[in-house]
PDB file of C-alpha atoms and ligand atoms in Angstrom:
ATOM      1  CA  UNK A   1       0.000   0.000   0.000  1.00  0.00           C
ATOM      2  CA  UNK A   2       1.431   3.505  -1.048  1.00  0.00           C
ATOM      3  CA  UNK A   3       0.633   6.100   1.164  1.00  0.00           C
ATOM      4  CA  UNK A   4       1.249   9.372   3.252  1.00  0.00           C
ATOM      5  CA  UNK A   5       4.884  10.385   2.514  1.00  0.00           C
ATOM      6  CA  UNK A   6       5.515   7.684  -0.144  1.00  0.00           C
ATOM      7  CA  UNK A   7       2.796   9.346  -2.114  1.00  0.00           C
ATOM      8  CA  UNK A   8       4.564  12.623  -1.952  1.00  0.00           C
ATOM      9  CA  UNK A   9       7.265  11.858  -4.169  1.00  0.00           C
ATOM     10  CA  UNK A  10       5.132  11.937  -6.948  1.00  0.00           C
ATOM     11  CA  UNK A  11       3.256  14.286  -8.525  1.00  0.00           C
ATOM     12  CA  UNK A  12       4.233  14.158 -12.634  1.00  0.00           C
ATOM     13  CA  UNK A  13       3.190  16.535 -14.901  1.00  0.00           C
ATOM     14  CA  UNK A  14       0.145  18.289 -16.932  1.00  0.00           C
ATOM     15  CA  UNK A  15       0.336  19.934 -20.372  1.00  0.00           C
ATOM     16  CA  UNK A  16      -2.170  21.825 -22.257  1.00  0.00           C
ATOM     17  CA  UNK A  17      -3.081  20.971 -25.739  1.00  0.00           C
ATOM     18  CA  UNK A  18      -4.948  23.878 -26.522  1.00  0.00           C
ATOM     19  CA  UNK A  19      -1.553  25.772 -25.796  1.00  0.00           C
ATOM     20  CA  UNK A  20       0.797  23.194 -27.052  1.00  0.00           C
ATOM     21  CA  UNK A  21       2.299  24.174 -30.993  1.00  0.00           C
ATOM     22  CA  UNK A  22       3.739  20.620 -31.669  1.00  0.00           C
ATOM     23  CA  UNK A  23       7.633  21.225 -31.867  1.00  0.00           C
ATOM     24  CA  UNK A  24       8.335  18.058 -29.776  1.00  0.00           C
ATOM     25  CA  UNK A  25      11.147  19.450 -27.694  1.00  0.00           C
ATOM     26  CA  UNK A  26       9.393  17.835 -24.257  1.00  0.00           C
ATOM     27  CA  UNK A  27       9.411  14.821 -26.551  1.00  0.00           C
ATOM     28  CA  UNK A  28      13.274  14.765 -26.784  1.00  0.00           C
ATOM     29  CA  UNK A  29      14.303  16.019 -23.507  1.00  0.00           C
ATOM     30  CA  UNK A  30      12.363  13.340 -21.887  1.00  0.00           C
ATOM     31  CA  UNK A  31      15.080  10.830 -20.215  1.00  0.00           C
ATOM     32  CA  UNK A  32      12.454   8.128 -19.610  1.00  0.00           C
ATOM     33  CA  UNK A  33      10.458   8.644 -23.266  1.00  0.00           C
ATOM     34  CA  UNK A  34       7.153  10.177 -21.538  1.00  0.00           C
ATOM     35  CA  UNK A  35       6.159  11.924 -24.035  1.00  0.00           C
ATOM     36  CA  UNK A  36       4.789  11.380 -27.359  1.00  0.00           C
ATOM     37  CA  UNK A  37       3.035  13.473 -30.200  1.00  0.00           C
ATOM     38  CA  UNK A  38      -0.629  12.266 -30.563  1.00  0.00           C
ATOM     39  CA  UNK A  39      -2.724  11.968 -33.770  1.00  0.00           C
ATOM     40  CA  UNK A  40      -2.942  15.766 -33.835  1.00  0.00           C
ATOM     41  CA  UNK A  41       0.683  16.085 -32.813  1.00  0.00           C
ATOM     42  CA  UNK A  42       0.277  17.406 -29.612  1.00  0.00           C
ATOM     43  CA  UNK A  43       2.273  16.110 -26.800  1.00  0.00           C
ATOM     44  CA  UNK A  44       0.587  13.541 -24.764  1.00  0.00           C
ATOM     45  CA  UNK A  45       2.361  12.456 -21.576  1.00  0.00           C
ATOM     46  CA  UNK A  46       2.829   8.299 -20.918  1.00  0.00           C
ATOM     47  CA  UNK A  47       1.385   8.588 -17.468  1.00  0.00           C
ATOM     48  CA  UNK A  48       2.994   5.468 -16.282  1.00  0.00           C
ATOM     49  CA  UNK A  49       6.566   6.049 -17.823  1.00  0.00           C
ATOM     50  CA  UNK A  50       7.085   9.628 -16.201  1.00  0.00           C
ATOM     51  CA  UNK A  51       9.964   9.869 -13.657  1.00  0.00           C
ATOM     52  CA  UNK A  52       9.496  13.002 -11.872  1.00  0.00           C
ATOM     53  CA  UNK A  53      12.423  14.559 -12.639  1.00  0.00           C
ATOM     54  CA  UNK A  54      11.027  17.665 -14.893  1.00  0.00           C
ATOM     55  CA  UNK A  55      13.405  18.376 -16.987  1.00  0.00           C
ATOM     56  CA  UNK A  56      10.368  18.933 -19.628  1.00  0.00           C
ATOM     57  CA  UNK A  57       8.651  22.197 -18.386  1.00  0.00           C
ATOM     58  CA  UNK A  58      12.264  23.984 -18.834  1.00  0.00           C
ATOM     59  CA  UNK A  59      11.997  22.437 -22.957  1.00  0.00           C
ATOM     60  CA  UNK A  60       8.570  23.539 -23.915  1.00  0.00           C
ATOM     61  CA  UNK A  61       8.851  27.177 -25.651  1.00  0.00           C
ATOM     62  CA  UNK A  62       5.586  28.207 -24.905  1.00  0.00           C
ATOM     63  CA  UNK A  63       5.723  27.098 -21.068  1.00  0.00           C
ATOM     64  CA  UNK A  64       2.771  24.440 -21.191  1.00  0.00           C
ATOM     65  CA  UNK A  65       3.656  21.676 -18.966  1.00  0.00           C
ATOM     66  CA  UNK A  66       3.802  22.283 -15.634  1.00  0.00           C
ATOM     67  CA  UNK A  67       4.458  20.143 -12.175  1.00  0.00           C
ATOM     68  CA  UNK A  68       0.792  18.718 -11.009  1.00  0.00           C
ATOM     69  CA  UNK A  69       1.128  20.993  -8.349  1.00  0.00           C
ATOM     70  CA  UNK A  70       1.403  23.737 -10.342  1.00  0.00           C
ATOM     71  CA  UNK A  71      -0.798  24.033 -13.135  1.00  0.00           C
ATOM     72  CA  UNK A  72      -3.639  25.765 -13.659  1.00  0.00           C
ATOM     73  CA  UNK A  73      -7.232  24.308 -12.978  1.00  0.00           C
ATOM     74  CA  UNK A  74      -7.957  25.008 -16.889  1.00  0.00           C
ATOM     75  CA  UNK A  75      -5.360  22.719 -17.602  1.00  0.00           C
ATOM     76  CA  UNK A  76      -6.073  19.683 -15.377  1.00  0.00           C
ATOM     77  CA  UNK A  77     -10.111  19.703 -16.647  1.00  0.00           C
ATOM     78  CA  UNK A  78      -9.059  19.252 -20.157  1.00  0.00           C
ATOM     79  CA  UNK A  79      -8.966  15.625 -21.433  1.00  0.00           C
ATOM     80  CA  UNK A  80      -7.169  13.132 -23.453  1.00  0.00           C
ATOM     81  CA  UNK A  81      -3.405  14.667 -22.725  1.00  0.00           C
ATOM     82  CA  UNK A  82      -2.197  11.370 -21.027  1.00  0.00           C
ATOM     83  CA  UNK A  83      -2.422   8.186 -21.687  1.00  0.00           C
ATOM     84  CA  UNK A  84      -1.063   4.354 -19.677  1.00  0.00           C
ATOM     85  CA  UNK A  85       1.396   2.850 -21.923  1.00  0.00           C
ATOM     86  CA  UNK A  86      -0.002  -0.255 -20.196  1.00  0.00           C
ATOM     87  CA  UNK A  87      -2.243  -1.991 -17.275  1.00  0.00           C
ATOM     88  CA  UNK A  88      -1.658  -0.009 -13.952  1.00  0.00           C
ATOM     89  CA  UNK A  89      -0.797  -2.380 -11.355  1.00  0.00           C
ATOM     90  CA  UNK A  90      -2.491  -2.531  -7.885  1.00  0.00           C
ATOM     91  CA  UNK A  91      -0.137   0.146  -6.723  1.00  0.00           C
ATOM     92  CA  UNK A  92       0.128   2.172 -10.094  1.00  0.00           C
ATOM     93  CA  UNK A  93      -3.784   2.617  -9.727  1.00  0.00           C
ATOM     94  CA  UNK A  94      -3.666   3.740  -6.407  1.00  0.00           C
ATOM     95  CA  UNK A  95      -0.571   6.742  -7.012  1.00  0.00           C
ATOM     96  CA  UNK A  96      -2.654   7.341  -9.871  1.00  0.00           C
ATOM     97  CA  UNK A  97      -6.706   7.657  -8.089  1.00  0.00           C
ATOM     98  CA  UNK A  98      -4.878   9.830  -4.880  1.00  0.00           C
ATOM     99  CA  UNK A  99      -3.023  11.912  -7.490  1.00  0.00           C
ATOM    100  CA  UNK A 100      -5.596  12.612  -9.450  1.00  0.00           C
ATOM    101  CA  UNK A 101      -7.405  13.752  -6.103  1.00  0.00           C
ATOM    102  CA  UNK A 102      -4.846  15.507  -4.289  1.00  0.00           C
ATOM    103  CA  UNK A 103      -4.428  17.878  -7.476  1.00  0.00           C
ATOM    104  CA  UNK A 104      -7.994  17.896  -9.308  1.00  0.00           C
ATOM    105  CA  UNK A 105      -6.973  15.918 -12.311  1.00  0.00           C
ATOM    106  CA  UNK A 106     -10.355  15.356 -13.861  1.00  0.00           C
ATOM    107  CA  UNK A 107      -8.951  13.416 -16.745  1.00  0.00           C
TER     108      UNK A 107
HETATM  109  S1  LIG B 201       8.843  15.126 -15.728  1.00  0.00           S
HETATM  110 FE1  LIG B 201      10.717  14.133 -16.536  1.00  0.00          FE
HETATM  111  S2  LIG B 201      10.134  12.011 -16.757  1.00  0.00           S
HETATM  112 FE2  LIG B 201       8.231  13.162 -16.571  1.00  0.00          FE
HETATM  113  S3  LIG B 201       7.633  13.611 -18.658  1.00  0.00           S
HETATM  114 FE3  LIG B 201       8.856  15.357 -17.936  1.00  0.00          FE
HETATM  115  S4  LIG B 201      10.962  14.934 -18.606  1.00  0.00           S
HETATM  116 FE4  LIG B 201       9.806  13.025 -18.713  1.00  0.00          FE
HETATM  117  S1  LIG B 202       7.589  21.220 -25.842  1.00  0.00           S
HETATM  118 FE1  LIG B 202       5.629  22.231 -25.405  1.00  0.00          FE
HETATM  119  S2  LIG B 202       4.941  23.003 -27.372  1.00  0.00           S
HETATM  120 FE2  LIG B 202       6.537  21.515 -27.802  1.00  0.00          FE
HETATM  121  S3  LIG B 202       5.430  19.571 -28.140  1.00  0.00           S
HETATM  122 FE3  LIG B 202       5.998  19.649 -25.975  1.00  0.00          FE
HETATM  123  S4  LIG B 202       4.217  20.565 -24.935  1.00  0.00           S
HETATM  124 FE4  LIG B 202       4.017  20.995 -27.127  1.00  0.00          FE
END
């Protein structure tokens, strides 16, 4: 069971599409290949495959990805701008319901 201060060392990321002009830089600085252009080429973030360590929000040249914790409410209602490269398992899901929670993901 993750919980309490386990859960705290995650927290990923959020872009927004809408803002998002399809260069692919987050897709290239990503160590951990998080990110991926959809079938509109916009970046979509591999939920599962992210790594916490940010080093997208400094690529993006319009400044649309943003620590969980810090993006704007606009941003976390939209849909569709992550996906699970796979099944969650039993742990995965649960990180994934209490972050959703903890920062109003409505995805
Ligand atoms: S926070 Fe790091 S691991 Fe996650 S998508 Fe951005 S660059 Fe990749
Ligand atoms: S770096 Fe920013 S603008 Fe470029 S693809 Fe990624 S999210 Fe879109």
């Amino acid at each position: 069971m993750v919980e309490g201060k386990e859960l705290e060392k995650f927290q990923r990321v959020i872009v927004d599409q809408d803002i998002c002009i399809e260069c692919g830089a987050c897709v290239a600085a990503c160590p951990f290949q998080a990110w991926e252009l959809d079938e509109s080429s916009k970046a979509r973030l591999i939920w599962d495959k992210c790594q916490d360590d940010f080093s997208c929000i400094g690529s993006c040249p319009v400044s649309c990805i943003w620590k969980s914790s810090e993006a704007p409410e606009e941003a976390k209602a939209k849909k569709n701008w992550f996906r699970f490269s796979r099944k969650l398992n039993d742990e995965e899901k649960i990180i994934f319901e209490n972050l959703s929670k903890k920062y109003s993901i409505i995805a």
